[in-house]
PDB file of C-alpha atoms and ligand atoms in Angstrom:
ATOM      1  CA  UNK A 216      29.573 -17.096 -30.380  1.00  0.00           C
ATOM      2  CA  UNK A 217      32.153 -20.159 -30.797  1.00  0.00           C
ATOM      3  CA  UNK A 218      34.075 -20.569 -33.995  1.00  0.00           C
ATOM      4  CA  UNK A 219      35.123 -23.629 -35.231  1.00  0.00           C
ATOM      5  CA  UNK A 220      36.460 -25.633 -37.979  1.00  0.00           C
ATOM      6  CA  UNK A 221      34.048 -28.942 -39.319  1.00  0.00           C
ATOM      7  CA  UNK A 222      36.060 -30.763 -42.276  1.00  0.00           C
ATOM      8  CA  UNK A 223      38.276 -27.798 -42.863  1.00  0.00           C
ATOM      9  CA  UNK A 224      35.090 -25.361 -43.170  1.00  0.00           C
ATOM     10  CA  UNK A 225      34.326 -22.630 -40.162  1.00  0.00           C
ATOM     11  CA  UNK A 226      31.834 -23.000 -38.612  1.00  0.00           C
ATOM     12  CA  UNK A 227      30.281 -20.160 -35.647  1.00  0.00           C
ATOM     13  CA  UNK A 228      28.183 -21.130 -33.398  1.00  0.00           C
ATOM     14  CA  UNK A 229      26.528 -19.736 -30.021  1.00  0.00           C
ATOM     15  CA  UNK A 230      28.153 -20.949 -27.284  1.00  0.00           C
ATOM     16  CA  UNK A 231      26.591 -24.249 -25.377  1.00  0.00           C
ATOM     17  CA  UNK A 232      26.237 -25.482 -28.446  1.00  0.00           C
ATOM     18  CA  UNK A 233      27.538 -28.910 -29.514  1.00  0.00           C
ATOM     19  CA  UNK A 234      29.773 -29.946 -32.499  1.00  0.00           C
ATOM     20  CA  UNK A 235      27.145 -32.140 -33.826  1.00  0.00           C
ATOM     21  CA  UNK A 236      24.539 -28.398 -33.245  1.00  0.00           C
ATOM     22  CA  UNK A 237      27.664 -26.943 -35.327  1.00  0.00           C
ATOM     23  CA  UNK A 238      28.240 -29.426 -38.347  1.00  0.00           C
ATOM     24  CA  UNK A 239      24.157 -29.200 -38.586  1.00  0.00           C
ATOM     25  CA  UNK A 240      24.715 -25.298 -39.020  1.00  0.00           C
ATOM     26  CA  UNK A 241      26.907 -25.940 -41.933  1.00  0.00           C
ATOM     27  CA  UNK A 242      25.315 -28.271 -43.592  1.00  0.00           C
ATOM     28  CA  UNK A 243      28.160 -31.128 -42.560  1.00  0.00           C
ATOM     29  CA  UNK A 244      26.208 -34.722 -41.861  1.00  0.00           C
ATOM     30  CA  UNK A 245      27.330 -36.899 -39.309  1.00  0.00           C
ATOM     31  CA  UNK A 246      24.853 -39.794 -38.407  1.00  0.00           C
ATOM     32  CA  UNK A 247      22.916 -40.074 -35.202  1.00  0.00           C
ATOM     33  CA  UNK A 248      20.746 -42.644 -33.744  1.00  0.00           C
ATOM     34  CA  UNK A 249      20.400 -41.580 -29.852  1.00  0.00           C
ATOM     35  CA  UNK A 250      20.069 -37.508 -30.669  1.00  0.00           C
ATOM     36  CA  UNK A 251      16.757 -35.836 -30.306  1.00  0.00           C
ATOM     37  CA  UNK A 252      16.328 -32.112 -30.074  1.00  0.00           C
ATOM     38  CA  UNK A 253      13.581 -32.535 -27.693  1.00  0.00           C
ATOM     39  CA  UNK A 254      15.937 -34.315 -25.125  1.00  0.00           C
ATOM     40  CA  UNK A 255      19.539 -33.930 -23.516  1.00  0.00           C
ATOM     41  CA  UNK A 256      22.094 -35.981 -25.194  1.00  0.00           C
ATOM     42  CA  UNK A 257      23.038 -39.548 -23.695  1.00  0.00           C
ATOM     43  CA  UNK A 258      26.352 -40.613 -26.060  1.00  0.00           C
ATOM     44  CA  UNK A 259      24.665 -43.893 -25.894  1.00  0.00           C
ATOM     45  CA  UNK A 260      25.048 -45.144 -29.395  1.00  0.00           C
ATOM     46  CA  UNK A 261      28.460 -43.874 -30.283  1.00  0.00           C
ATOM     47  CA  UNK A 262      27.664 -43.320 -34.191  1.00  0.00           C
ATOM     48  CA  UNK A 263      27.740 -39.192 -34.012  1.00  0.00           C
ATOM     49  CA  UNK A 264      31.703 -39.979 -33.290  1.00  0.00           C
ATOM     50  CA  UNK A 265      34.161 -37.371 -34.658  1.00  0.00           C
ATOM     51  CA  UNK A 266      37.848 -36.831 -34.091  1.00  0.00           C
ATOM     52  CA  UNK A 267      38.660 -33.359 -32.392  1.00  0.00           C
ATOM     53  CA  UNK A 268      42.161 -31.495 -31.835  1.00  0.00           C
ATOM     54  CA  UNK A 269      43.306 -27.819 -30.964  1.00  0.00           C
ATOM     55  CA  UNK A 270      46.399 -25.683 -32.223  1.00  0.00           C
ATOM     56  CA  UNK A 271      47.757 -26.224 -28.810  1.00  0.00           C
ATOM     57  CA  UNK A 272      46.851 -29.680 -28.586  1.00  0.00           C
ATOM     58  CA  UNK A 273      50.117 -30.012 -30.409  1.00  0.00           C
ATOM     59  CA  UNK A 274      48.894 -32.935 -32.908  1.00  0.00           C
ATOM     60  CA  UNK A 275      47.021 -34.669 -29.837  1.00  0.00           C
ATOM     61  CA  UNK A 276      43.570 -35.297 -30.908  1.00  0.00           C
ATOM     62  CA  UNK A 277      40.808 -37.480 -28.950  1.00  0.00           C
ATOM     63  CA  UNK A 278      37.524 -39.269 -30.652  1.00  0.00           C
ATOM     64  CA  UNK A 279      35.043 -37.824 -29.046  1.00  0.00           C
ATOM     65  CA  UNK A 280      30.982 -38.067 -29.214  1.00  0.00           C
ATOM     66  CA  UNK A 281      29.518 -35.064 -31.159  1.00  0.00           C
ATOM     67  CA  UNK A 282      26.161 -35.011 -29.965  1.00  0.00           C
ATOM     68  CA  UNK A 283      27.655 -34.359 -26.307  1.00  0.00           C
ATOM     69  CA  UNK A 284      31.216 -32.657 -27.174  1.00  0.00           C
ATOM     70  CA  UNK A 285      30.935 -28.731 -26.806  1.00  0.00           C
ATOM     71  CA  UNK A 286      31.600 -26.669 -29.753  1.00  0.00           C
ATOM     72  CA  UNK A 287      34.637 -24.448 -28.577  1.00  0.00           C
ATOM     73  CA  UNK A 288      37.039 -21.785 -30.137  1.00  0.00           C
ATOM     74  CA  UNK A 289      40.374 -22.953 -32.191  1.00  0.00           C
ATOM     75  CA  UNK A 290      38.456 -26.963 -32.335  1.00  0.00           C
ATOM     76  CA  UNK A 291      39.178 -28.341 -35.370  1.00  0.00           C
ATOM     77  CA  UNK A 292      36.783 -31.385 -36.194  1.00  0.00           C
ATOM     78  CA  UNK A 293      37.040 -34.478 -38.968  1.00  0.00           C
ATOM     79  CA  UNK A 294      33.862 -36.232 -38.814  1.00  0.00           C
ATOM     80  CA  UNK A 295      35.325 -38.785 -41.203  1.00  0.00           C
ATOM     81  CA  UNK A 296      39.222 -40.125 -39.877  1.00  0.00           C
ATOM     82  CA  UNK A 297      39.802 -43.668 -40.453  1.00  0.00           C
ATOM     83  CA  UNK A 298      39.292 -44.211 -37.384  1.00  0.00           C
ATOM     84  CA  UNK A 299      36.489 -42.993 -36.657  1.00  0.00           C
ATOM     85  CA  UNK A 300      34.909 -44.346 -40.068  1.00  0.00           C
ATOM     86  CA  UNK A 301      36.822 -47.629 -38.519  1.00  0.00           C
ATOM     87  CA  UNK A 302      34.630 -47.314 -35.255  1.00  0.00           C
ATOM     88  CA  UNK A 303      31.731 -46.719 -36.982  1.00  0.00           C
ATOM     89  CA  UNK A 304      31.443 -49.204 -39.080  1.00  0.00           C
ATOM     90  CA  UNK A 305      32.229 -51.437 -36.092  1.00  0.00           C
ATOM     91  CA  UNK A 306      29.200 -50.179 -34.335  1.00  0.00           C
ATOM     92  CA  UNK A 307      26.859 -50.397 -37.834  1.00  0.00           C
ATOM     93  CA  UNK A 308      27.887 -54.036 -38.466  1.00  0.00           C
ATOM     94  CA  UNK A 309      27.163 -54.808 -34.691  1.00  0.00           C
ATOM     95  CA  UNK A 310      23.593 -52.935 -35.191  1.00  0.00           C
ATOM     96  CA  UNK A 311      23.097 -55.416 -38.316  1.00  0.00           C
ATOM     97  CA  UNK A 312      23.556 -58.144 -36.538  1.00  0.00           C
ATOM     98  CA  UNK A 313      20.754 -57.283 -34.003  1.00  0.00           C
ATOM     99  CA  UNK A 314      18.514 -55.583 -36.302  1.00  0.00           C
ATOM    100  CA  UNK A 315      19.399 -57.021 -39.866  1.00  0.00           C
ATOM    101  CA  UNK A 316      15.453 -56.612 -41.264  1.00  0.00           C
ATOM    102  CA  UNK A 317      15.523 -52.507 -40.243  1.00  0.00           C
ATOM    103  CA  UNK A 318      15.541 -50.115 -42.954  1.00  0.00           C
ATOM    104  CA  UNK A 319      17.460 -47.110 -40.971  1.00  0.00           C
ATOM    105  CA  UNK A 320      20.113 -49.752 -39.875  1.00  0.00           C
ATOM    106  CA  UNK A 321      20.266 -51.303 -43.724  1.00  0.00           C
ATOM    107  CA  UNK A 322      20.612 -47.915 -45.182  1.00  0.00           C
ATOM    108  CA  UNK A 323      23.208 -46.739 -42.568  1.00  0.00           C
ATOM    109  CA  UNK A 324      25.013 -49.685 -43.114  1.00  0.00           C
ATOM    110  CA  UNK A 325      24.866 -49.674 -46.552  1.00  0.00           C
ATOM    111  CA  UNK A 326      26.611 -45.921 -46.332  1.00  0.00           C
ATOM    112  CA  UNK A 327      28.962 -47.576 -44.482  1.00  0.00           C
ATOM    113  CA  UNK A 328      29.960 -50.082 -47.430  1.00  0.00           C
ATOM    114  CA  UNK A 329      28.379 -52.831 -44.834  1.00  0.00           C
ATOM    115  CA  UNK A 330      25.742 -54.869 -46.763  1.00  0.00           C
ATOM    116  CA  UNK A 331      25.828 -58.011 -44.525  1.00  0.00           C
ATOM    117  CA  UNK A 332      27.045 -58.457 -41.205  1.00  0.00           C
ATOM    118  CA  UNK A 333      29.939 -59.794 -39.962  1.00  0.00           C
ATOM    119  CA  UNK A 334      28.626 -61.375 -36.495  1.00  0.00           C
ATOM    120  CA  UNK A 335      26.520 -63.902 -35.760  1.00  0.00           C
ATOM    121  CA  UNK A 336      22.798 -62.322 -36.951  1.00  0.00           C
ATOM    122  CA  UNK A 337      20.075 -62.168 -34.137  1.00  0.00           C
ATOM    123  CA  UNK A 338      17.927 -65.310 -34.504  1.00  0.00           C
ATOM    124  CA  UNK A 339      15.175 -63.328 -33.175  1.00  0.00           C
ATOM    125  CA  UNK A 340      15.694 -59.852 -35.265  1.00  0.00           C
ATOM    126  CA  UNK A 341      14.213 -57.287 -33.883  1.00  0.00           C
ATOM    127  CA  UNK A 342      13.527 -53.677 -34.728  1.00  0.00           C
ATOM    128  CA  UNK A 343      14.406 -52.103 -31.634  1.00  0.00           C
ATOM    129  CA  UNK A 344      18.092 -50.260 -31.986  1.00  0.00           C
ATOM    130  CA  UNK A 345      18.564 -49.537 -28.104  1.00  0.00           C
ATOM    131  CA  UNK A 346      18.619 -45.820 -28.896  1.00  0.00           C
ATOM    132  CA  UNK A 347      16.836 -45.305 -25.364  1.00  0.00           C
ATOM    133  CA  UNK A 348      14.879 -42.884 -27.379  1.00  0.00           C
ATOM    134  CA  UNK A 349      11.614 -44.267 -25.814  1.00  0.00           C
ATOM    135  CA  UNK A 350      12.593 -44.441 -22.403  1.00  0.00           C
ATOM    136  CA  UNK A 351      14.548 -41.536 -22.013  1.00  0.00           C
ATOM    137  CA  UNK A 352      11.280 -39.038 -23.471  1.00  0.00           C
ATOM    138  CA  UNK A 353       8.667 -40.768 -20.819  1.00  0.00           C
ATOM    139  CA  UNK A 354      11.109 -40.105 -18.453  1.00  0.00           C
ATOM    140  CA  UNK A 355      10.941 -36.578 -19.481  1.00  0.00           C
ATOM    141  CA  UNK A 356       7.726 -36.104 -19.039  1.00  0.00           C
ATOM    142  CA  UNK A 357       7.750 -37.313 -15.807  1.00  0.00           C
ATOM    143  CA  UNK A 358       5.878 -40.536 -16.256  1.00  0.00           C
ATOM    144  CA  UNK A 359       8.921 -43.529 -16.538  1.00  0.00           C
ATOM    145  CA  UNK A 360       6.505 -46.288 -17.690  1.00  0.00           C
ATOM    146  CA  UNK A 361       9.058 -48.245 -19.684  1.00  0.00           C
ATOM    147  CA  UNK A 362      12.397 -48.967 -19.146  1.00  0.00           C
ATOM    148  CA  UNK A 363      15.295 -51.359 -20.429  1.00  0.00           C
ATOM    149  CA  UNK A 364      15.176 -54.465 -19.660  1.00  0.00           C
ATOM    150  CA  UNK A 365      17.703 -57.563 -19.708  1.00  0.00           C
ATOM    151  CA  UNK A 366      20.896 -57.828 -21.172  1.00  0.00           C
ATOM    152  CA  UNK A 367      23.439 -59.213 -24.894  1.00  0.00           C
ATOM    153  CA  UNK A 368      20.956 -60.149 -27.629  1.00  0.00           C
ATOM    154  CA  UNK A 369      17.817 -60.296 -25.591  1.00  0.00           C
ATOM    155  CA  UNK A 370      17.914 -56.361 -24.254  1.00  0.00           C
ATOM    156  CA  UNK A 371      14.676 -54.649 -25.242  1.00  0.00           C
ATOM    157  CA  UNK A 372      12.723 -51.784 -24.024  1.00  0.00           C
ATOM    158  CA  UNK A 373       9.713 -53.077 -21.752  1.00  0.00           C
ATOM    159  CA  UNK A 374       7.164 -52.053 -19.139  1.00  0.00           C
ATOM    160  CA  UNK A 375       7.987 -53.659 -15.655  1.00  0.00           C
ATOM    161  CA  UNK A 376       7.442 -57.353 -15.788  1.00  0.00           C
ATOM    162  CA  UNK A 377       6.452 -56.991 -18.958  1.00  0.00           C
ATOM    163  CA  UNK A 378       2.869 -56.095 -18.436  1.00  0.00           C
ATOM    164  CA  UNK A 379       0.459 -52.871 -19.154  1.00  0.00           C
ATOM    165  CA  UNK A 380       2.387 -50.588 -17.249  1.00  0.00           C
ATOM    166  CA  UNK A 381       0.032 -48.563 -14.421  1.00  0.00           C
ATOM    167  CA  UNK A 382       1.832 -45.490 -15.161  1.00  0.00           C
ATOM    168  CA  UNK A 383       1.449 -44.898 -19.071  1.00  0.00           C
ATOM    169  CA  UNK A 384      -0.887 -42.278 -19.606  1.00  0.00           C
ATOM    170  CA  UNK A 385      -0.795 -43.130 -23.273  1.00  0.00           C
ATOM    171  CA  UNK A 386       0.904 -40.033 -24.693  1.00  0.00           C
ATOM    172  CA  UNK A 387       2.533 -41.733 -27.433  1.00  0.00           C
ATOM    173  CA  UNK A 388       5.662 -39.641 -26.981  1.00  0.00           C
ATOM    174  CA  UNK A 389       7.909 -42.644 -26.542  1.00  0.00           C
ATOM    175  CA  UNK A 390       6.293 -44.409 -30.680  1.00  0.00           C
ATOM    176  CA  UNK A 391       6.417 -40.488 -32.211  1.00  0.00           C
ATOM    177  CA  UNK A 392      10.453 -40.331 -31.359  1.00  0.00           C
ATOM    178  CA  UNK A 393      11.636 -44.193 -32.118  1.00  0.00           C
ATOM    179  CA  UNK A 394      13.291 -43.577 -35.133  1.00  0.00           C
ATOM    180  CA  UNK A 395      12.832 -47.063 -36.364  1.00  0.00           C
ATOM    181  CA  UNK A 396       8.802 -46.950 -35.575  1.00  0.00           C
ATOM    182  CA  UNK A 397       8.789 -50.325 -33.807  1.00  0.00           C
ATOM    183  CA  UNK A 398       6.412 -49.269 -30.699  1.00  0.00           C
ATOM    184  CA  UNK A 399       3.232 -50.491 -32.204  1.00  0.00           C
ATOM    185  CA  UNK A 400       0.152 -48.648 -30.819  1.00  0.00           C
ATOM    186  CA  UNK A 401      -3.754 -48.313 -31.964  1.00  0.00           C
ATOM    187  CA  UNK A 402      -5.443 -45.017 -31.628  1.00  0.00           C
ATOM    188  CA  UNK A 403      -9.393 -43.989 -32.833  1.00  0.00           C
ATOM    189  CA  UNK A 404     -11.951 -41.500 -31.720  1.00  0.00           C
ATOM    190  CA  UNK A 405     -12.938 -43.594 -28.964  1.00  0.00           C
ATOM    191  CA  UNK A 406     -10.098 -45.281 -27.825  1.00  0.00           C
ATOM    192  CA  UNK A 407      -5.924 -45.412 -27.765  1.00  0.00           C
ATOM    193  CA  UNK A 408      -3.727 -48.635 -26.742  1.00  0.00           C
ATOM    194  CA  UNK A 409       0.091 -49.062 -26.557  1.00  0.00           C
ATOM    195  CA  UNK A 410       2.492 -51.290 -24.557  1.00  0.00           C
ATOM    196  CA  UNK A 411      -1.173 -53.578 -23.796  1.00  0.00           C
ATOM    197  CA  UNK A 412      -2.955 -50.517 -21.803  1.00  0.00           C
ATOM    198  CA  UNK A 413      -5.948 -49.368 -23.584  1.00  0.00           C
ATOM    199  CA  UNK A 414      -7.334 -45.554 -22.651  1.00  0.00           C
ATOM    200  CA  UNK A 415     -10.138 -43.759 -23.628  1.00  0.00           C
ATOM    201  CA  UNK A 416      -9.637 -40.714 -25.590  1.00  0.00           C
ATOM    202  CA  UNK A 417     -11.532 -37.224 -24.609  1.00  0.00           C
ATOM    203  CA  UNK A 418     -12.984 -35.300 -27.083  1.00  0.00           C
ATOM    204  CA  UNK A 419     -12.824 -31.301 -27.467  1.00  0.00           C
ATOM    205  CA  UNK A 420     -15.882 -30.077 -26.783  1.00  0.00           C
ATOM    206  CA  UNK A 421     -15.416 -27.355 -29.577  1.00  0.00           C
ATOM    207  CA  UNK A 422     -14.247 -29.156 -32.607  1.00  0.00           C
ATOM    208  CA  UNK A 423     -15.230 -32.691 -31.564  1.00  0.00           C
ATOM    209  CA  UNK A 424     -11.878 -34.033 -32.279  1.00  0.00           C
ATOM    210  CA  UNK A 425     -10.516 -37.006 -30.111  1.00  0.00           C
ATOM    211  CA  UNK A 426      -7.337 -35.355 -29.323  1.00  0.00           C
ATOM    212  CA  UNK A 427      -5.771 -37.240 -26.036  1.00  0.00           C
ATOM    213  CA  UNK A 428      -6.515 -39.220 -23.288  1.00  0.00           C
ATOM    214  CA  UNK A 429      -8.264 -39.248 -19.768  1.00  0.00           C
ATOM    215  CA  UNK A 430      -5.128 -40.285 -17.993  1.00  0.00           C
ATOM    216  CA  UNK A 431      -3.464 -37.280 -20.174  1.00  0.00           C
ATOM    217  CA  UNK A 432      -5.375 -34.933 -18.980  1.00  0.00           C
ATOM    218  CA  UNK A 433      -5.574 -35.548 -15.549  1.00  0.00           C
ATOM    219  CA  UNK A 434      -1.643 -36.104 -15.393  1.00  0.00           C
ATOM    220  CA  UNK A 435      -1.501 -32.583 -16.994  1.00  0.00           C
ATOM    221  CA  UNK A 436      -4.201 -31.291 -14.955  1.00  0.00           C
ATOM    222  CA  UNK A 437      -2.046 -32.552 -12.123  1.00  0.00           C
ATOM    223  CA  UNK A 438       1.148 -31.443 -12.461  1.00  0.00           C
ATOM    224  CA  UNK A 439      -0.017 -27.555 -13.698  1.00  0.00           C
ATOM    225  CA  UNK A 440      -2.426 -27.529 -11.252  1.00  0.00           C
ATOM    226  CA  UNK A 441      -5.281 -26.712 -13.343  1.00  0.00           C
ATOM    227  CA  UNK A 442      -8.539 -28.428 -13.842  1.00  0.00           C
ATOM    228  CA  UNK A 443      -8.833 -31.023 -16.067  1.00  0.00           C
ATOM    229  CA  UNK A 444     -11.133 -29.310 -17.953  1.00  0.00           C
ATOM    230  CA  UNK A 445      -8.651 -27.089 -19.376  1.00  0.00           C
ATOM    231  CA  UNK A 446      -7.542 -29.750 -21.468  1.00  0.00           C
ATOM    232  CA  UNK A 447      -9.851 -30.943 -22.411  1.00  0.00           C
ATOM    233  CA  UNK A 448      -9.839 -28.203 -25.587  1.00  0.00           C
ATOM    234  CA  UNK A 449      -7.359 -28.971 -28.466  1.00  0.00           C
ATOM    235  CA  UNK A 450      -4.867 -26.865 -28.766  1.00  0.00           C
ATOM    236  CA  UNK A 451      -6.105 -25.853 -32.211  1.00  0.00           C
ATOM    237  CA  UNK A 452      -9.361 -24.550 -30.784  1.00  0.00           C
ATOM    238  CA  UNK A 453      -7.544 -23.255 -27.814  1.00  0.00           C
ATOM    239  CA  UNK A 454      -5.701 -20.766 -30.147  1.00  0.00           C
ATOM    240  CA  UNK A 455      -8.755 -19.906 -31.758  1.00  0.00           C
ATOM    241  CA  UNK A 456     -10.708 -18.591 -28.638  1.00  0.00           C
ATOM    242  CA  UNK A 457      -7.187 -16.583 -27.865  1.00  0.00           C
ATOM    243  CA  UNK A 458      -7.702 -15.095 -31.110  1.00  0.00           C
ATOM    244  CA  UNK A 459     -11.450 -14.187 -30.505  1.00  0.00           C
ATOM    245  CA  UNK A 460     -10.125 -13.050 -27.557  1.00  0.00           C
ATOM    246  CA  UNK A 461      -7.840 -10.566 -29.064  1.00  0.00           C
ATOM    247  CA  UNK A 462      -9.651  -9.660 -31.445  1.00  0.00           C
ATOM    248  CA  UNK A 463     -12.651  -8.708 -29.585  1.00  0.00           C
ATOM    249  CA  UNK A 464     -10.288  -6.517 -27.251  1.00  0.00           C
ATOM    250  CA  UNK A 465      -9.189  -4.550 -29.932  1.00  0.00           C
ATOM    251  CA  UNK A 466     -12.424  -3.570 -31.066  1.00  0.00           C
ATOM    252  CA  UNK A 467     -13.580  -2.310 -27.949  1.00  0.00           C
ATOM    253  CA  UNK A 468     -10.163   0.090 -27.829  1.00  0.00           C
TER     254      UNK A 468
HETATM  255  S1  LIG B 566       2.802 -43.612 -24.105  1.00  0.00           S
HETATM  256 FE1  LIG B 566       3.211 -44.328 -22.018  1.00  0.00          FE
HETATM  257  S2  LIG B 566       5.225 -45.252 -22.126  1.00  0.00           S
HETATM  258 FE2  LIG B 566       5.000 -43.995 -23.971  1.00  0.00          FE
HETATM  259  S3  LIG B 566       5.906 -42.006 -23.398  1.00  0.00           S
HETATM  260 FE3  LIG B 566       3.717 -41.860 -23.005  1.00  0.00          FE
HETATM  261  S4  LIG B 566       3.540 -42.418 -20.856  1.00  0.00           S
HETATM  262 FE4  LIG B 566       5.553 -43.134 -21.517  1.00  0.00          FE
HETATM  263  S1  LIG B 567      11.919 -48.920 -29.029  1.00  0.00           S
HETATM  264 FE1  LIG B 567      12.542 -47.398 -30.561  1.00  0.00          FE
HETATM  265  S2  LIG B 567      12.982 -45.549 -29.381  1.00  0.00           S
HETATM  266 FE2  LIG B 567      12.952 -47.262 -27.922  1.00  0.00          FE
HETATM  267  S3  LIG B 567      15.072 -47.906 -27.758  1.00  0.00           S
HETATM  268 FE3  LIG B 567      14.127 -49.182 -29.329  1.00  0.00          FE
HETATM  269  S4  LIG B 567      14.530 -48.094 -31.262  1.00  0.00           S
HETATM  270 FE4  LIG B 567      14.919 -46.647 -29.621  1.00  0.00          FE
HETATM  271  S1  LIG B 568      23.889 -39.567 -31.550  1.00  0.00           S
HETATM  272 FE1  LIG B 568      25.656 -39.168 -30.391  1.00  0.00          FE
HETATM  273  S2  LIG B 568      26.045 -40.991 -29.342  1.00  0.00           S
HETATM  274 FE2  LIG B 568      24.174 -41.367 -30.378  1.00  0.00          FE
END
């Protein structure tokens, strides 16, 4: 375990954890737009900054991202110096400019004091915060369908030349983590679209329910090297033939 000080209160921690892991653990906010438990931090949208010193630092102290800093012994974190409220709001006024119609970036703002912009507002506002979010979880999984594209006002997150991208297997991964929900996407019983690719969903054949796609299952199937069959069962029935399983097992000891 690490132990640390957030805002003047300790905080202990195991160690590999970050400072923003250890201001969660206390109850200390400090807002995010690029963090995701599910995936390794990127320091891409600077707003988790926090100034951090040490006894032996001698008064130094360095702004540093929290999402990406290691929690250590003796640190001694402000998540609220003027200058890092400074940089912040810098960052947050920039964000309104691109996305000035987006809830998450109005609200952040507005805890910022910002309630209009400063710069020049997008003339094409968009929803889309460059949080890499998206990109960085289909990477993950292996798949890399979408990536950033272009560059100032006009950067967005696209699949390659802007058309359905071959590689999507329609997981929706990259629409359940954008934390402004601007990755629009269909799905039914029969059928699933997103980024312009339409799939067609597979059914368990226990419950009936339409539960993921063909190209799913056979990327799955694929890379665990088991047939696609196998997932072809939700996971919710999947747990209940364990437990059949189990149970049945016990009776006969
Ligand atoms: S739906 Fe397609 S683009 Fe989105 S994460 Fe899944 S594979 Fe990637
Ligand atoms: S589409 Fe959503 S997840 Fe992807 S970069 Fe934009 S805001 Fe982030
Ligand atoms: S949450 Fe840390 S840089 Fe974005």
């Amino acid at each position: 375990m690490v132990t640390l000080t957030i805002d003047g209160r300790v905080a202990k921690v195991p160690a590999g954890a970050t400072v923003l892991d250890a201001a969660r653990a206390i109850g200390v906010r400090i807002p995010t737009l690029c963090q995701h438990e599910a995936l390794e931090p990127w320091g891409g949208c600077r707003l988790c900054l926090v100034d951090v010193t040490k006894k032996e630092w001698r008064g130094w102290q360095k702004m540093v991202v929290s999402c990406m800093f290691p929690a250590e012994d003796g640190l001694a974190v402000a998540t609220a110096t003027e200058r890092v409220v400074a940089t912040r709001k810098v960052v947050l006024d920039l964000l309104l400019a691109r996305c000035p119609d987006t809830p998450l970036v109005q609200r952040l703002a507005h805890e910022h004091g910002i309630e209009r912009t400063s710069y020049q507002p997008n003339p094409e506002p968009t929803d889309c915060v460059l949080c890499g979010l998206c990109t960085r979880v289909c990477d993950s999984i292996g798949v890399s369908a979408i990536a950033t594209v272009d560059r100032g006002a006009g950067k967005e997150v696209a699949p390659p030349f802007h058309q359905p991208p071959p590689d999507c297997i329609g997981c929706l991964a990259c629409a359940e983590v954008c934390p402004t929900d601007c990755i629009p996407y269909q799905t039914s019983d029969s059928a699933r679209s997103i980024w312009g690719k339409t799939f067609t969903m597979v059914r368990c054949p226990h419950c009936g329910r339409a539960h993921i796609t063909r190209e799913q299952a056979a990327f799955y199937a694929g890379r665990g090297g088991v047939p696609e069959s196998y997932f072809e069962t939700c996971d919710a029935c999947k747990r209940t033939q364990m437990a059949k399983t189990f149970t049945s097992l016990s009776a006969v000891r």
